[in-house]
Amino acid sequence: MELFFKLEAGYLAIALFILVITLFVSTRKFMPKGALKKGLFIVSITLTIFIGTHYLVTTNRINKVETAFNEGKKVICESKTLRKVAQSIIIEKSNEWSLDNHFFTSPNYSRGFFSARCIEYTSVELK
């Protein structure tokens, strides 16, 4: 459950804001009777589906990335500290990277990377 809140905290805050807006609009005098129930129900279900789908997709990617890393394959993570050069970091076990609680860390690199923000490296041959 901690991972859910860590991954979806921003989206949960946005969803709460949307629900407050729905509550405000659906209680205005010009809205028909029953708009509050219908509005909150439809918006809640929609937001739940979107957030749930995002969580499932993200945890699936985390599992793929961590499995690939544990099998010795390369993983690419975005580095937001260096925007001009080398925006991506290639992570692999052979370069002293380790995985602990969904975080990639290395004694040779100043910061760690959350595995949810990484993808499995696949080489593409150009012909």
PDB file of C-alpha atoms in Angstrom:
ATOM      1  CA  MET A   1       0.000   0.000   0.000  1.00  0.00           C
ATOM      2  CA  GLU A   2       2.959   2.299   0.656  1.00  0.00           C
ATOM      3  CA  LEU A   3       4.077   1.862  -2.953  1.00  0.00           C
ATOM      4  CA  PHE A   4       0.595   2.823  -4.158  1.00  0.00           C
ATOM      5  CA  PHE A   5       0.673   6.112  -2.247  1.00  0.00           C
ATOM      6  CA  LYS A   6       4.254   6.786  -3.301  1.00  0.00           C
ATOM      7  CA  LEU A   7       3.401   6.294  -6.985  1.00  0.00           C
ATOM      8  CA  GLU A   8      -0.074   7.823  -7.053  1.00  0.00           C
ATOM      9  CA  ALA A   9       0.115  10.666  -4.499  1.00  0.00           C
ATOM     10  CA  GLY A  10       0.110  13.381  -7.141  1.00  0.00           C
ATOM     11  CA  TYR A  11      -2.759  11.813  -9.043  1.00  0.00           C
ATOM     12  CA  LEU A  12      -4.734  11.316  -5.831  1.00  0.00           C
ATOM     13  CA  ALA A  13      -4.341  15.027  -5.029  1.00  0.00           C
ATOM     14  CA  ILE A  14      -5.525  15.964  -8.527  1.00  0.00           C
ATOM     15  CA  ALA A  15      -8.468  13.550  -8.183  1.00  0.00           C
ATOM     16  CA  LEU A  16      -9.436  15.127  -4.858  1.00  0.00           C
ATOM     17  CA  PHE A  17      -9.338  18.564  -6.490  1.00  0.00           C
ATOM     18  CA  ILE A  18     -11.555  17.319  -9.342  1.00  0.00           C
ATOM     19  CA  LEU A  19     -14.018  15.844  -6.830  1.00  0.00           C
ATOM     20  CA  VAL A  20     -14.184  19.164  -4.961  1.00  0.00           C
ATOM     21  CA  ILE A  21     -14.889  20.981  -8.248  1.00  0.00           C
ATOM     22  CA  THR A  22     -17.577  18.399  -9.076  1.00  0.00           C
ATOM     23  CA  LEU A  23     -19.111  18.871  -5.639  1.00  0.00           C
ATOM     24  CA  PHE A  24     -19.119  22.656  -6.050  1.00  0.00           C
ATOM     25  CA  VAL A  25     -20.632  22.655  -9.547  1.00  0.00           C
ATOM     26  CA  SER A  26     -23.224  19.968  -8.890  1.00  0.00           C
ATOM     27  CA  THR A  27     -24.647  21.841  -5.866  1.00  0.00           C
ATOM     28  CA  ARG A  28     -25.379  25.067  -7.780  1.00  0.00           C
ATOM     29  CA  LYS A  29     -28.999  26.192  -8.144  1.00  0.00           C
ATOM     30  CA  PHE A  30     -29.019  25.794 -11.925  1.00  0.00           C
ATOM     31  CA  MET A  31     -28.150  22.070 -11.723  1.00  0.00           C
ATOM     32  CA  PRO A  32     -31.015  19.537 -11.781  1.00  0.00           C
ATOM     33  CA  LYS A  33     -31.931  17.445  -8.740  1.00  0.00           C
ATOM     34  CA  GLY A  34     -29.777  14.349  -8.414  1.00  0.00           C
ATOM     35  CA  ALA A  35     -26.798  16.019 -10.106  1.00  0.00           C
ATOM     36  CA  LEU A  36     -24.734  15.713  -6.929  1.00  0.00           C
ATOM     37  CA  LYS A  37     -25.140  11.935  -6.674  1.00  0.00           C
ATOM     38  CA  LYS A  38     -24.737  11.320 -10.407  1.00  0.00           C
ATOM     39  CA  GLY A  39     -21.803  13.698 -10.745  1.00  0.00           C
ATOM     40  CA  LEU A  40     -19.839  12.387  -7.798  1.00  0.00           C
ATOM     41  CA  PHE A  41     -20.556   8.770  -8.742  1.00  0.00           C
ATOM     42  CA  ILE A  42     -19.499   9.116 -12.385  1.00  0.00           C
ATOM     43  CA  VAL A  43     -16.430  11.231 -11.637  1.00  0.00           C
ATOM     44  CA  SER A  44     -15.347   8.944  -8.768  1.00  0.00           C
ATOM     45  CA  ILE A  45     -15.662   5.809 -10.892  1.00  0.00           C
ATOM     46  CA  THR A  46     -13.796   7.426 -13.792  1.00  0.00           C
ATOM     47  CA  LEU A  47     -10.954   8.667 -11.582  1.00  0.00           C
ATOM     48  CA  THR A  48     -10.719   5.294  -9.846  1.00  0.00           C
ATOM     49  CA  ILE A  49     -10.395   3.517 -13.192  1.00  0.00           C
ATOM     50  CA  PHE A  50      -7.733   5.960 -14.440  1.00  0.00           C
ATOM     51  CA  ILE A  51      -5.669   5.864 -11.233  1.00  0.00           C
ATOM     52  CA  GLY A  52      -6.012   2.085 -10.915  1.00  0.00           C
ATOM     53  CA  THR A  53      -4.943   1.560 -14.528  1.00  0.00           C
ATOM     54  CA  HIS A  54      -1.960   3.864 -14.080  1.00  0.00           C
ATOM     55  CA  TYR A  55      -0.925   1.970 -10.942  1.00  0.00           C
ATOM     56  CA  LEU A  56      -1.178  -1.415 -12.683  1.00  0.00           C
ATOM     57  CA  VAL A  57       0.818  -0.218 -15.699  1.00  0.00           C
ATOM     58  CA  THR A  58       3.483   1.335 -13.474  1.00  0.00           C
ATOM     59  CA  THR A  59       3.877  -1.702 -11.206  1.00  0.00           C
ATOM     60  CA  ASN A  60       4.064  -3.930 -14.289  1.00  0.00           C
ATOM     61  CA  ARG A  61       6.911  -1.754 -15.631  1.00  0.00           C
ATOM     62  CA  ILE A  62       8.636  -1.852 -12.215  1.00  0.00           C
ATOM     63  CA  ASN A  63       8.510  -5.649 -12.222  1.00  0.00           C
ATOM     64  CA  LYS A  64       9.877  -5.853 -15.774  1.00  0.00           C
ATOM     65  CA  VAL A  65      12.706  -3.408 -15.031  1.00  0.00           C
ATOM     66  CA  GLU A  66      13.688  -5.108 -11.773  1.00  0.00           C
ATOM     67  CA  THR A  67      13.539  -8.570 -13.352  1.00  0.00           C
ATOM     68  CA  ALA A  68      15.716  -7.417 -16.249  1.00  0.00           C
ATOM     69  CA  PHE A  69      18.225  -5.866 -13.834  1.00  0.00           C
ATOM     70  CA  ASN A  70      18.365  -9.017 -11.699  1.00  0.00           C
ATOM     71  CA  GLU A  71      18.971 -11.077 -14.859  1.00  0.00           C
ATOM     72  CA  GLY A  72      21.993  -8.881 -15.678  1.00  0.00           C
ATOM     73  CA  LYS A  73      20.360  -6.874 -18.470  1.00  0.00           C
ATOM     74  CA  LYS A  74      20.726  -3.126 -18.931  1.00  0.00           C
ATOM     75  CA  VAL A  75      18.182  -0.612 -17.659  1.00  0.00           C
ATOM     76  CA  ILE A  76      17.840   3.025 -18.747  1.00  0.00           C
ATOM     77  CA  CYS A  77      16.873   5.714 -16.243  1.00  0.00           C
ATOM     78  CA  GLU A  78      16.308   9.378 -16.930  1.00  0.00           C
ATOM     79  CA  SER A  79      18.668  11.782 -15.231  1.00  0.00           C
ATOM     80  CA  LYS A  80      16.918  15.054 -14.482  1.00  0.00           C
ATOM     81  CA  THR A  81      20.058  16.602 -13.035  1.00  0.00           C
ATOM     82  CA  LEU A  82      21.862  16.825 -16.371  1.00  0.00           C
ATOM     83  CA  ARG A  83      19.473  18.316 -18.919  1.00  0.00           C
ATOM     84  CA  LYS A  84      22.028  19.273 -21.567  1.00  0.00           C
ATOM     85  CA  VAL A  85      24.226  16.192 -21.896  1.00  0.00           C
ATOM     86  CA  ALA A  86      23.598  12.512 -21.197  1.00  0.00           C
ATOM     87  CA  GLN A  87      19.981  12.727 -20.119  1.00  0.00           C
ATOM     88  CA  SER A  88      19.836   8.953 -19.678  1.00  0.00           C
ATOM     89  CA  ILE A  89      21.877   6.709 -17.422  1.00  0.00           C
ATOM     90  CA  ILE A  90      22.448   3.064 -18.327  1.00  0.00           C
ATOM     91  CA  ILE A  91      22.314   0.896 -15.228  1.00  0.00           C
ATOM     92  CA  GLU A  92      23.566  -2.668 -14.979  1.00  0.00           C
ATOM     93  CA  LYS A  93      24.813  -4.949 -12.221  1.00  0.00           C
ATOM     94  CA  SER A  94      28.299  -5.179 -13.714  1.00  0.00           C
ATOM     95  CA  ASN A  95      28.823  -1.426 -13.111  1.00  0.00           C
ATOM     96  CA  GLU A  96      28.356  -1.743  -9.326  1.00  0.00           C
ATOM     97  CA  TRP A  97      24.663  -0.811  -9.336  1.00  0.00           C
ATOM     98  CA  SER A  98      22.417  -2.433  -6.767  1.00  0.00           C
ATOM     99  CA  LEU A  99      18.667  -2.590  -6.283  1.00  0.00           C
ATOM    100  CA  ASP A 100      17.179  -2.005  -2.846  1.00  0.00           C
ATOM    101  CA  ASN A 101      13.495  -1.329  -2.153  1.00  0.00           C
ATOM    102  CA  HIS A 102      12.788  -0.242  -5.765  1.00  0.00           C
ATOM    103  CA  PHE A 103      15.806   2.124  -5.830  1.00  0.00           C
ATOM    104  CA  PHE A 104      18.907   1.726  -7.983  1.00  0.00           C
ATOM    105  CA  THR A 105      22.025   2.977  -6.213  1.00  0.00           C
ATOM    106  CA  SER A 106      25.727   2.981  -6.982  1.00  0.00           C
ATOM    107  CA  PRO A 107      28.762   4.115  -5.014  1.00  0.00           C
ATOM    108  CA  ASN A 108      30.012   5.703  -8.249  1.00  0.00           C
ATOM    109  CA  TYR A 109      26.958   7.915  -8.779  1.00  0.00           C
ATOM    110  CA  SER A 110      25.695  10.669  -6.506  1.00  0.00           C
ATOM    111  CA  ARG A 111      21.980   9.888  -6.632  1.00  0.00           C
ATOM    112  CA  GLY A 112      19.690   6.902  -6.873  1.00  0.00           C
ATOM    113  CA  PHE A 113      16.903   6.168  -9.320  1.00  0.00           C
ATOM    114  CA  PHE A 114      13.398   4.938  -8.567  1.00  0.00           C
ATOM    115  CA  SER A 115      12.720   1.841 -10.688  1.00  0.00           C
ATOM    116  CA  ALA A 116       9.278   3.184 -11.667  1.00  0.00           C
ATOM    117  CA  ARG A 117      11.048   5.887 -13.684  1.00  0.00           C
ATOM    118  CA  CYS A 118      13.202   3.476 -15.669  1.00  0.00           C
ATOM    119  CA  ILE A 119      12.748   1.194 -18.666  1.00  0.00           C
ATOM    120  CA  GLU A 120      14.411  -1.985 -19.843  1.00  0.00           C
ATOM    121  CA  TYR A 121      17.130  -1.379 -22.430  1.00  0.00           C
ATOM    122  CA  THR A 122      16.510  -3.030 -25.774  1.00  0.00           C
ATOM    123  CA  SER A 123      18.971  -2.572 -28.573  1.00  0.00           C
ATOM    124  CA  VAL A 124      17.615  -1.811 -32.007  1.00  0.00           C
ATOM    125  CA  GLU A 125      19.597  -2.653 -35.105  1.00  0.00           C
ATOM    126  CA  LEU A 126      19.332  -0.189 -37.961  1.00  0.00           C
ATOM    127  CA  LYS A 127      19.658  -1.626 -41.448  1.00  0.00           C
TER     128      LYS A 127
END
